[in-house]
XYZ file of C-alpha atoms in Angstrom:
485
model
C 0.050 -0.195 -0.145
C 3.028 2.278 0.945
C 4.421 2.148 -3.429
C 1.606 2.292 -4.425
C 0.961 5.655 -2.031
C 4.661 7.239 -3.656
C 3.417 6.887 -6.697
C 0.173 9.540 -5.781
C 1.414 12.023 -3.775
C 4.035 12.295 -6.867
C 1.249 13.305 -8.788
C 0.525 15.981 -6.057
C 3.500 17.889 -6.500
C 4.168 17.259 -10.244
C 0.805 19.399 -10.455
C 1.439 21.816 -7.991
C 4.920 21.891 -9.609
C 2.358 22.808 -13.564
C 0.029 25.237 -11.339
C 2.980 27.263 -9.889
C 5.286 27.489 -13.945
C 1.525 28.396 -15.198
C 1.148 31.152 -13.169
C 5.009 32.193 -14.042
C 4.029 32.013 -17.650
C 1.327 34.231 -17.124
C 2.952 37.133 -15.133
C 5.663 37.156 -17.760
C 3.109 37.418 -20.585
C 0.962 39.606 -19.022
C 4.088 41.895 -17.844
C 5.692 41.354 -21.116
C 2.899 42.707 -23.324
C 1.871 45.356 -21.212
C 5.310 47.112 -21.845
C 4.453 46.344 -25.669
C 1.073 47.621 -25.811
C 2.307 51.125 -23.836
C 4.716 51.818 -26.142
C 2.105 50.724 -29.411
C -0.320 52.597 -27.814
C 1.468 55.962 -26.779
C 3.021 55.085 -30.863
C -0.855 55.282 -31.977
C -2.705 57.643 -29.669
C 0.323 60.968 -30.505
C -0.815 62.270 -33.762
C 2.089 61.422 -36.138
C 0.162 64.081 -38.930
C 0.815 66.077 -36.423
C 3.169 66.014 -33.045
C 5.008 63.389 -33.767
C 6.128 64.597 -37.061
C 8.952 67.312 -35.601
C 10.717 64.736 -33.008
C 14.077 64.771 -32.947
C 14.546 67.522 -35.613
C 17.176 69.136 -33.811
C 18.145 71.403 -31.007
C 17.297 74.248 -34.177
C 13.950 73.298 -32.441
C 14.012 73.832 -29.523
C 13.151 77.712 -29.342
C 9.907 77.150 -31.807
C 7.419 76.451 -28.455
C 8.359 80.096 -27.667
C 8.041 81.364 -30.911
C 4.881 79.945 -31.805
C 3.409 80.531 -28.395
C 3.809 84.381 -29.675
C 2.039 83.728 -32.748
C -0.817 82.256 -31.029
C -1.617 85.292 -28.623
C -0.799 87.992 -31.118
C -2.781 85.691 -33.513
C -5.705 85.420 -30.990
C -5.808 89.337 -29.715
C -5.557 90.624 -32.963
C -8.181 88.183 -33.702
C -10.774 89.410 -30.660
C -9.443 93.280 -31.693
C -10.997 92.448 -34.952
C -14.933 93.437 -34.732
C -16.218 92.454 -37.755
C -19.990 91.187 -37.865
C -18.986 88.558 -41.246
C -16.956 85.496 -40.566
C -16.022 83.003 -42.334
C -14.887 79.059 -40.986
C -12.391 77.318 -43.357
C -11.968 73.707 -41.759
C -13.191 70.051 -42.621
C -14.800 67.156 -40.463
C -10.720 66.623 -38.375
C -10.239 70.236 -38.198
C -7.313 71.503 -36.170
C -7.160 74.469 -34.536
C -3.801 75.472 -35.262
C -5.608 75.868 -38.844
C -8.450 77.682 -36.789
C -5.762 80.148 -35.355
C -4.013 81.023 -38.893
C -7.911 82.385 -40.709
C -7.669 85.062 -37.878
C -4.261 86.249 -39.133
C -5.168 85.670 -43.094
C -8.759 87.893 -42.330
C -11.713 84.888 -42.572
C -12.565 84.993 -39.574
C -12.864 87.354 -37.474
C -15.505 87.678 -34.703
C -16.580 89.926 -31.618
C -18.092 89.032 -28.368
C -21.600 89.979 -28.663
C -22.234 89.359 -25.193
C -23.561 92.935 -23.077
C -21.382 91.841 -20.424
C -18.185 92.699 -19.837
C -15.846 89.037 -19.405
C -13.524 88.230 -16.799
C -9.875 88.895 -18.020
C -5.784 87.376 -17.160
C -5.969 89.778 -13.384
C -9.655 88.468 -12.620
C -9.180 84.604 -13.463
C -5.340 85.132 -10.732
C -8.026 85.999 -7.862
C -10.253 83.109 -8.715
C -11.255 81.422 -4.995
C -12.183 78.086 -3.501
C -11.021 76.512 -6.448
C -11.765 72.484 -6.689
C -10.588 70.364 -9.225
C -13.641 68.295 -11.170
C -12.632 66.385 -13.756
C -10.657 65.645 -16.475
C -10.058 64.390 -20.213
C -7.298 63.884 -22.366
C -5.714 67.707 -23.165
C -7.736 69.263 -20.704
C -8.295 69.899 -17.091
C -11.856 71.185 -15.613
C -12.226 73.569 -12.140
C -14.651 74.762 -10.250
C -14.491 78.534 -8.615
C -15.641 81.700 -7.536
C -14.793 85.010 -9.240
C -16.310 88.266 -7.841
C -18.452 85.922 -6.637
C -19.646 84.345 -9.087
C -19.107 80.458 -9.806
C -17.808 79.649 -12.892
C -16.043 76.487 -14.425
C -12.295 76.999 -15.327
C -10.762 75.110 -18.064
C -6.734 74.824 -18.535
C -4.019 72.849 -19.359
C -3.904 69.329 -18.144
C 0.159 69.051 -17.968
C -0.037 65.902 -16.047
C -2.275 64.585 -19.693
C -1.931 62.351 -22.123
C -1.626 64.962 -24.840
C 1.305 67.390 -22.799
C 2.867 63.493 -21.538
C 2.825 61.763 -24.743
C 4.405 65.492 -27.022
C 7.134 65.123 -24.410
C 7.977 61.593 -24.649
C 8.507 62.467 -28.524
C 11.228 64.839 -27.754
C 8.986 68.122 -27.486
C 9.675 70.689 -25.001
C 7.341 70.904 -21.990
C 6.771 74.974 -23.407
C 5.627 73.063 -27.267
C 3.307 70.455 -25.990
C 1.544 72.883 -23.520
C 1.163 75.882 -27.067
C -0.076 72.779 -28.710
C -2.694 71.712 -26.223
C -3.187 74.631 -25.876
C -4.226 75.716 -28.714
C -7.379 73.443 -27.997
C -8.791 75.885 -25.438
C -8.596 78.846 -27.857
C -10.074 76.850 -31.060
C -12.782 77.003 -27.581
C -13.109 80.563 -26.868
C -13.068 81.078 -30.316
C -16.246 78.510 -31.573
C -17.303 79.175 -28.078
C -17.983 82.917 -28.754
C -19.260 82.294 -32.658
C -21.242 79.767 -32.180
C -23.346 80.972 -29.470
C -27.023 79.317 -28.357
C -28.452 78.875 -25.571
C -27.421 75.275 -25.572
C -23.530 76.095 -25.683
C -22.370 76.110 -22.760
C -21.487 80.431 -21.814
C -18.394 82.360 -22.342
C -17.345 83.914 -18.594
C -14.144 84.624 -19.362
C -11.090 83.591 -20.968
C -6.340 84.639 -19.916
C -4.668 83.945 -23.070
C -0.545 85.043 -21.642
C 1.734 87.543 -22.343
C 4.435 84.898 -21.231
C 4.875 81.714 -21.900
C 3.896 79.014 -19.498
C 6.910 78.405 -16.686
C 5.034 76.713 -14.357
C 3.185 79.581 -12.379
C -0.803 79.551 -12.749
C -0.264 83.610 -13.962
C 0.991 82.050 -17.401
C -1.779 79.573 -17.206
C -4.101 79.708 -21.320
C -7.700 79.178 -19.497
C -11.086 79.010 -20.144
C -13.795 80.743 -18.267
C -17.383 78.994 -18.439
C -21.029 78.872 -16.675
C -20.677 76.452 -13.966
C -22.881 72.849 -15.019
C -23.302 69.658 -13.570
C -21.890 67.124 -15.076
C -23.710 64.341 -16.848
C -23.128 60.117 -16.586
C -25.734 57.559 -16.655
C -26.489 57.107 -12.971
C -27.325 60.919 -12.849
C -29.771 60.697 -15.798
C -31.188 57.222 -14.652
C -33.693 58.914 -12.327
C -34.542 61.396 -13.977
C -38.146 61.990 -14.510
C -39.692 62.078 -18.076
C -40.430 65.797 -18.100
C -36.363 66.205 -17.197
C -35.386 63.776 -19.810
C -38.447 65.291 -21.847
C -36.009 68.981 -22.047
C -32.233 67.311 -22.654
C -33.521 65.334 -25.688
C -36.272 69.585 -26.418
C -32.266 71.177 -25.497
C -30.570 68.340 -27.729
C -32.435 68.456 -30.526
C -32.035 72.425 -30.339
C -28.467 72.142 -30.570
C -28.081 69.747 -33.778
C -30.868 72.148 -35.689
C -28.701 75.033 -35.137
C -25.239 72.641 -35.180
C -26.606 72.300 -38.871
C -27.621 74.727 -39.963
C -24.774 77.240 -38.563
C -24.476 80.463 -40.512
C -20.704 78.307 -40.473
C -21.037 75.774 -42.241
C -23.023 72.219 -40.814
C -21.219 71.191 -37.790
C -20.518 67.952 -36.574
C -20.187 66.589 -32.789
C -16.738 63.795 -33.579
C -16.711 63.109 -29.638
C -20.440 62.898 -28.991
C -20.894 61.263 -25.427
C -21.946 62.319 -21.688
C -19.202 63.559 -20.429
C -19.166 66.427 -23.103
C -23.067 67.970 -21.963
C -23.821 69.351 -18.144
C -26.603 70.713 -16.992
C -27.155 74.415 -15.851
C -29.442 75.015 -14.428
C -31.709 72.103 -16.096
C -30.855 73.217 -19.387
C -28.052 70.695 -22.220
C -25.651 72.865 -22.740
C -21.968 71.041 -24.592
C -19.173 72.822 -22.725
C -16.062 70.494 -24.658
C -16.527 71.751 -28.766
C -12.639 71.391 -29.341
C -13.378 68.291 -31.306
C -16.057 69.494 -33.088
C -15.582 70.070 -37.302
C -17.023 72.788 -39.187
C -18.307 72.397 -42.700
C -19.273 68.614 -44.070
C -16.405 66.824 -45.448
C -14.828 67.071 -48.855
C -15.466 64.140 -50.942
C -14.366 62.605 -54.680
C -16.991 59.945 -55.012
C -20.081 58.871 -53.735
C -17.854 55.447 -51.591
C -16.629 58.713 -50.017
C -19.812 59.972 -48.352
C -20.856 56.635 -47.550
C -20.907 56.865 -43.114
C -20.953 54.088 -41.158
C -21.597 53.500 -37.570
C -20.342 50.850 -35.198
C -20.554 48.177 -33.501
C -24.382 48.559 -34.187
C -23.223 48.592 -38.309
C -25.770 50.884 -39.514
C -25.278 52.816 -43.017
C -26.007 55.378 -44.635
C -25.248 56.793 -47.584
C -24.637 60.449 -48.469
C -24.739 62.317 -51.658
C -20.905 63.660 -53.044
C -22.751 66.960 -54.367
C -20.207 69.188 -56.139
C -17.178 67.556 -53.984
C -18.559 68.460 -50.199
C -21.148 65.157 -48.164
C -23.985 67.414 -48.272
C -25.718 66.322 -44.702
C -23.311 64.340 -43.928
C -21.948 66.337 -40.478
C -26.396 66.451 -39.810
C -26.368 62.437 -40.047
C -23.599 61.951 -37.948
C -24.925 64.608 -35.070
C -28.418 62.465 -35.750
C -27.235 59.277 -34.787
C -24.812 59.268 -32.059
C -27.287 61.382 -29.862
C -30.450 59.457 -30.903
C -28.122 56.232 -29.174
C -27.129 58.415 -26.831
C -29.159 59.755 -25.812
C -32.560 60.162 -27.289
C -34.170 56.505 -27.721
C -32.767 55.183 -23.658
C -34.723 58.063 -22.290
C -37.132 59.660 -24.673
C -39.948 56.968 -24.553
C -40.001 55.838 -21.554
C -42.850 56.442 -18.412
C -44.150 58.994 -21.241
C -47.768 60.319 -20.726
C -49.657 57.356 -23.433
C -50.917 60.032 -25.397
C -47.659 61.032 -26.327
C -46.063 57.823 -28.211
C -47.195 57.988 -30.953
C -45.732 61.828 -32.049
C -41.421 60.200 -29.836
C -41.621 56.759 -31.207
C -41.658 58.415 -35.130
C -38.622 61.055 -33.241
C -36.698 57.663 -32.195
C -36.881 56.374 -35.308
C -35.568 59.321 -36.925
C -33.166 60.038 -34.834
C -32.559 55.578 -34.795
C -33.006 55.112 -38.586
C -32.119 59.059 -40.018
C -35.995 59.324 -41.235
C -35.837 62.345 -40.364
C -33.740 65.882 -40.510
C -32.913 68.276 -37.965
C -35.540 70.709 -38.997
C -38.514 68.396 -38.454
C -37.094 66.465 -35.940
C -37.773 69.753 -34.321
C -40.505 70.167 -35.332
C -42.116 67.103 -33.835
C -40.193 67.804 -30.453
C -41.596 71.522 -30.806
C -45.326 69.327 -31.247
C -44.437 66.719 -27.971
C -43.504 69.850 -25.347
C -46.636 71.726 -27.470
C -48.666 69.051 -26.344
C -47.483 69.033 -22.568
C -46.930 72.637 -21.883
C -50.680 72.316 -23.223
C -52.376 69.897 -21.150
C -53.472 68.614 -24.785
C -52.179 65.573 -24.332
C -54.982 64.714 -21.688
C -57.423 63.999 -24.205
C -59.948 65.725 -22.138
C -63.958 65.045 -23.606
C -65.347 66.411 -21.052
C -66.043 69.931 -18.728
C -63.481 69.836 -15.400
C -66.180 68.539 -12.301
C -64.568 68.292 -8.989
C -65.850 67.430 -5.439
C -61.916 68.015 -3.898
C -62.985 70.114 -0.649
C -60.211 73.511 -1.448
C -58.262 74.859 1.548
C -56.993 78.341 0.347
C -53.416 79.742 0.848
C -53.071 75.818 3.755
C -50.073 73.322 4.151
C -48.851 70.260 6.009
C -45.695 70.872 5.994
C -43.479 68.285 7.512
C -47.082 65.854 7.520
C -48.445 62.954 6.004
C -45.858 62.667 3.115
C -44.736 59.060 1.481
C -42.849 57.618 -1.069
C -44.678 56.146 -4.166
C -43.644 55.259 -7.827
C -43.447 57.125 -10.549
C -42.354 59.575 -7.572
C -40.435 62.710 -8.484
C -38.699 62.896 -4.813
C -36.334 60.071 -3.382
C -38.726 61.344 0.725
C -42.013 62.146 -0.946
C -45.009 61.475 -3.090
C -43.850 64.697 -5.527
C -45.248 65.110 -8.960
C -46.013 68.020 -11.607
C -49.420 68.429 -12.734
C -51.184 70.409 -15.426
C -53.632 71.431 -13.069
C -55.791 70.465 -10.670
C -57.960 68.272 -12.857
C -54.442 65.907 -13.641
C -53.616 66.206 -9.461
C -56.589 64.779 -9.399
C -56.306 61.989 -10.943
C -53.096 61.219 -9.946
C -54.978 61.130 -5.815
C -57.001 58.906 -7.583
C -55.155 56.631 -9.094
C -53.308 56.033 -5.807
C -55.910 53.900 -2.569
C -52.998 54.753 0.036
C -54.117 59.195 -1.130
C -56.078 61.644 0.721
C -55.325 64.771 -0.302
C -52.876 66.679 -2.003
C -50.638 70.362 -1.456
C -50.772 71.906 -4.540
C -47.639 74.956 -4.518
C -47.186 77.920 -7.259
C -43.286 76.043 -8.008
C -43.470 75.320 -11.759
C -41.779 73.631 -13.648
C -39.348 74.840 -16.993
C -43.095 73.740 -18.314
C -45.342 75.998 -16.580
C -46.849 73.122 -14.750
C -47.312 72.806 -11.157
C -45.640 70.788 -8.282
C -47.526 68.578 -6.408
C -47.012 66.814 -2.429
C -49.361 63.254 -2.467
C -51.123 63.345 1.418
C -51.789 59.773 2.995
C -53.467 61.254 6.051
C -55.196 65.128 6.841
C -55.317 67.252 10.117
C -55.621 70.588 10.730
C -53.317 72.817 8.328
C -51.487 75.512 8.598
C -51.003 79.032 6.298
C -48.418 79.134 3.617
C -49.227 81.924 1.321
C -47.833 79.733 -1.761
C -50.102 76.599 -1.006
C -53.775 75.482 -1.574
C -54.892 72.040 0.249
C -57.364 69.912 -1.699
C -59.163 67.169 0.409
C -60.375 63.850 -1.309
C -64.183 63.230 -0.683
C -64.851 60.098 1.287
């Protein structure tokens, strides 16, 4: 029996050796793959058509960053001083900020500040207080702060970001790399003021320092905008349908504006939730450095074939007069549909609005509507919701609820319910008293409701349902309605 046991002990030991050997091989392979990927990925992201081609060309280029920065400053200041009403962008789907800035020197790009408000300048930005880091991307870092008692957002170059870090790895000086990254912020300053729209974040100030960046905050190229709340799936999911309707409407309005920009159709090449913020509930595009202006050039019809992955959706865009006419518009529509509209617009909507909303969703996802038609349909849906026509009432409104004017039950008899816009009470928005009564009638726990004077963006009033009644207290801003027994 002992001789039989030895092979078994030997077999277990061998298994342990083999298992340990496999683990070590796996770890070594992972290290090698990671090192290879890092080198390969760095080569890929370096934009060899712009930055990498200048790497390693000799010490004569070490002053290029200084010269380019001085040119940037002089061109931009000339641009800001040139208050000419007409302007003409010359850019393509993949336009670069250097091309946009050079247009200023050539006189083909001019704009003026259309706002009557005084813009914050470098001195104001130096005095920013309560500065807090919000987030960063490939090139820029974003901070919140306070200037002259006003909460603002500040964008500046992220020195530790991928753009600058990879540029330095390719042999450029920090000043040269900073200059190239700063071009994107300058492009945003220009575009956000020239393409002025309610769904584009508002420019409140900027700073293009005379002195080249040297690590000091006073040499930072900065853009100051209104401060908004960032958007992600976690914030979008619990939103009420009315809030989601507003986001969908705002986005459609922006796409319509981009389709009819006086400078040519604008395309959002980087279409993600992170590119937008909510300012007092209104959706606004905040990151525009990856936008392009003007439909792409084409020589054959094949140049205009549009393919969206991973959905495998294809669209054929006509090649007319050397341009893919409508490609930018179609690209914006499809991306808006898959990132925002399809999952947020139809669900929770009043049943009578479903036909319009499903047509809108189809228009976005199947490109069966252009921007004009989509905005028209969205405006129709919003109008029906605002005016209460979606209720489809055919009989005169009657009520048996007892009304207590200027009365309230603050802090009493609140309860949670489905579809509430509040996590702590049963709260809804209604067109009128009758709609509030209908909601209360469908809820067996409801004894009545308090109607406030607070209104939403559609003008609807906010009501709080109550699961019991008692002697109310006086409140000039609310009315109490008791359900008949």
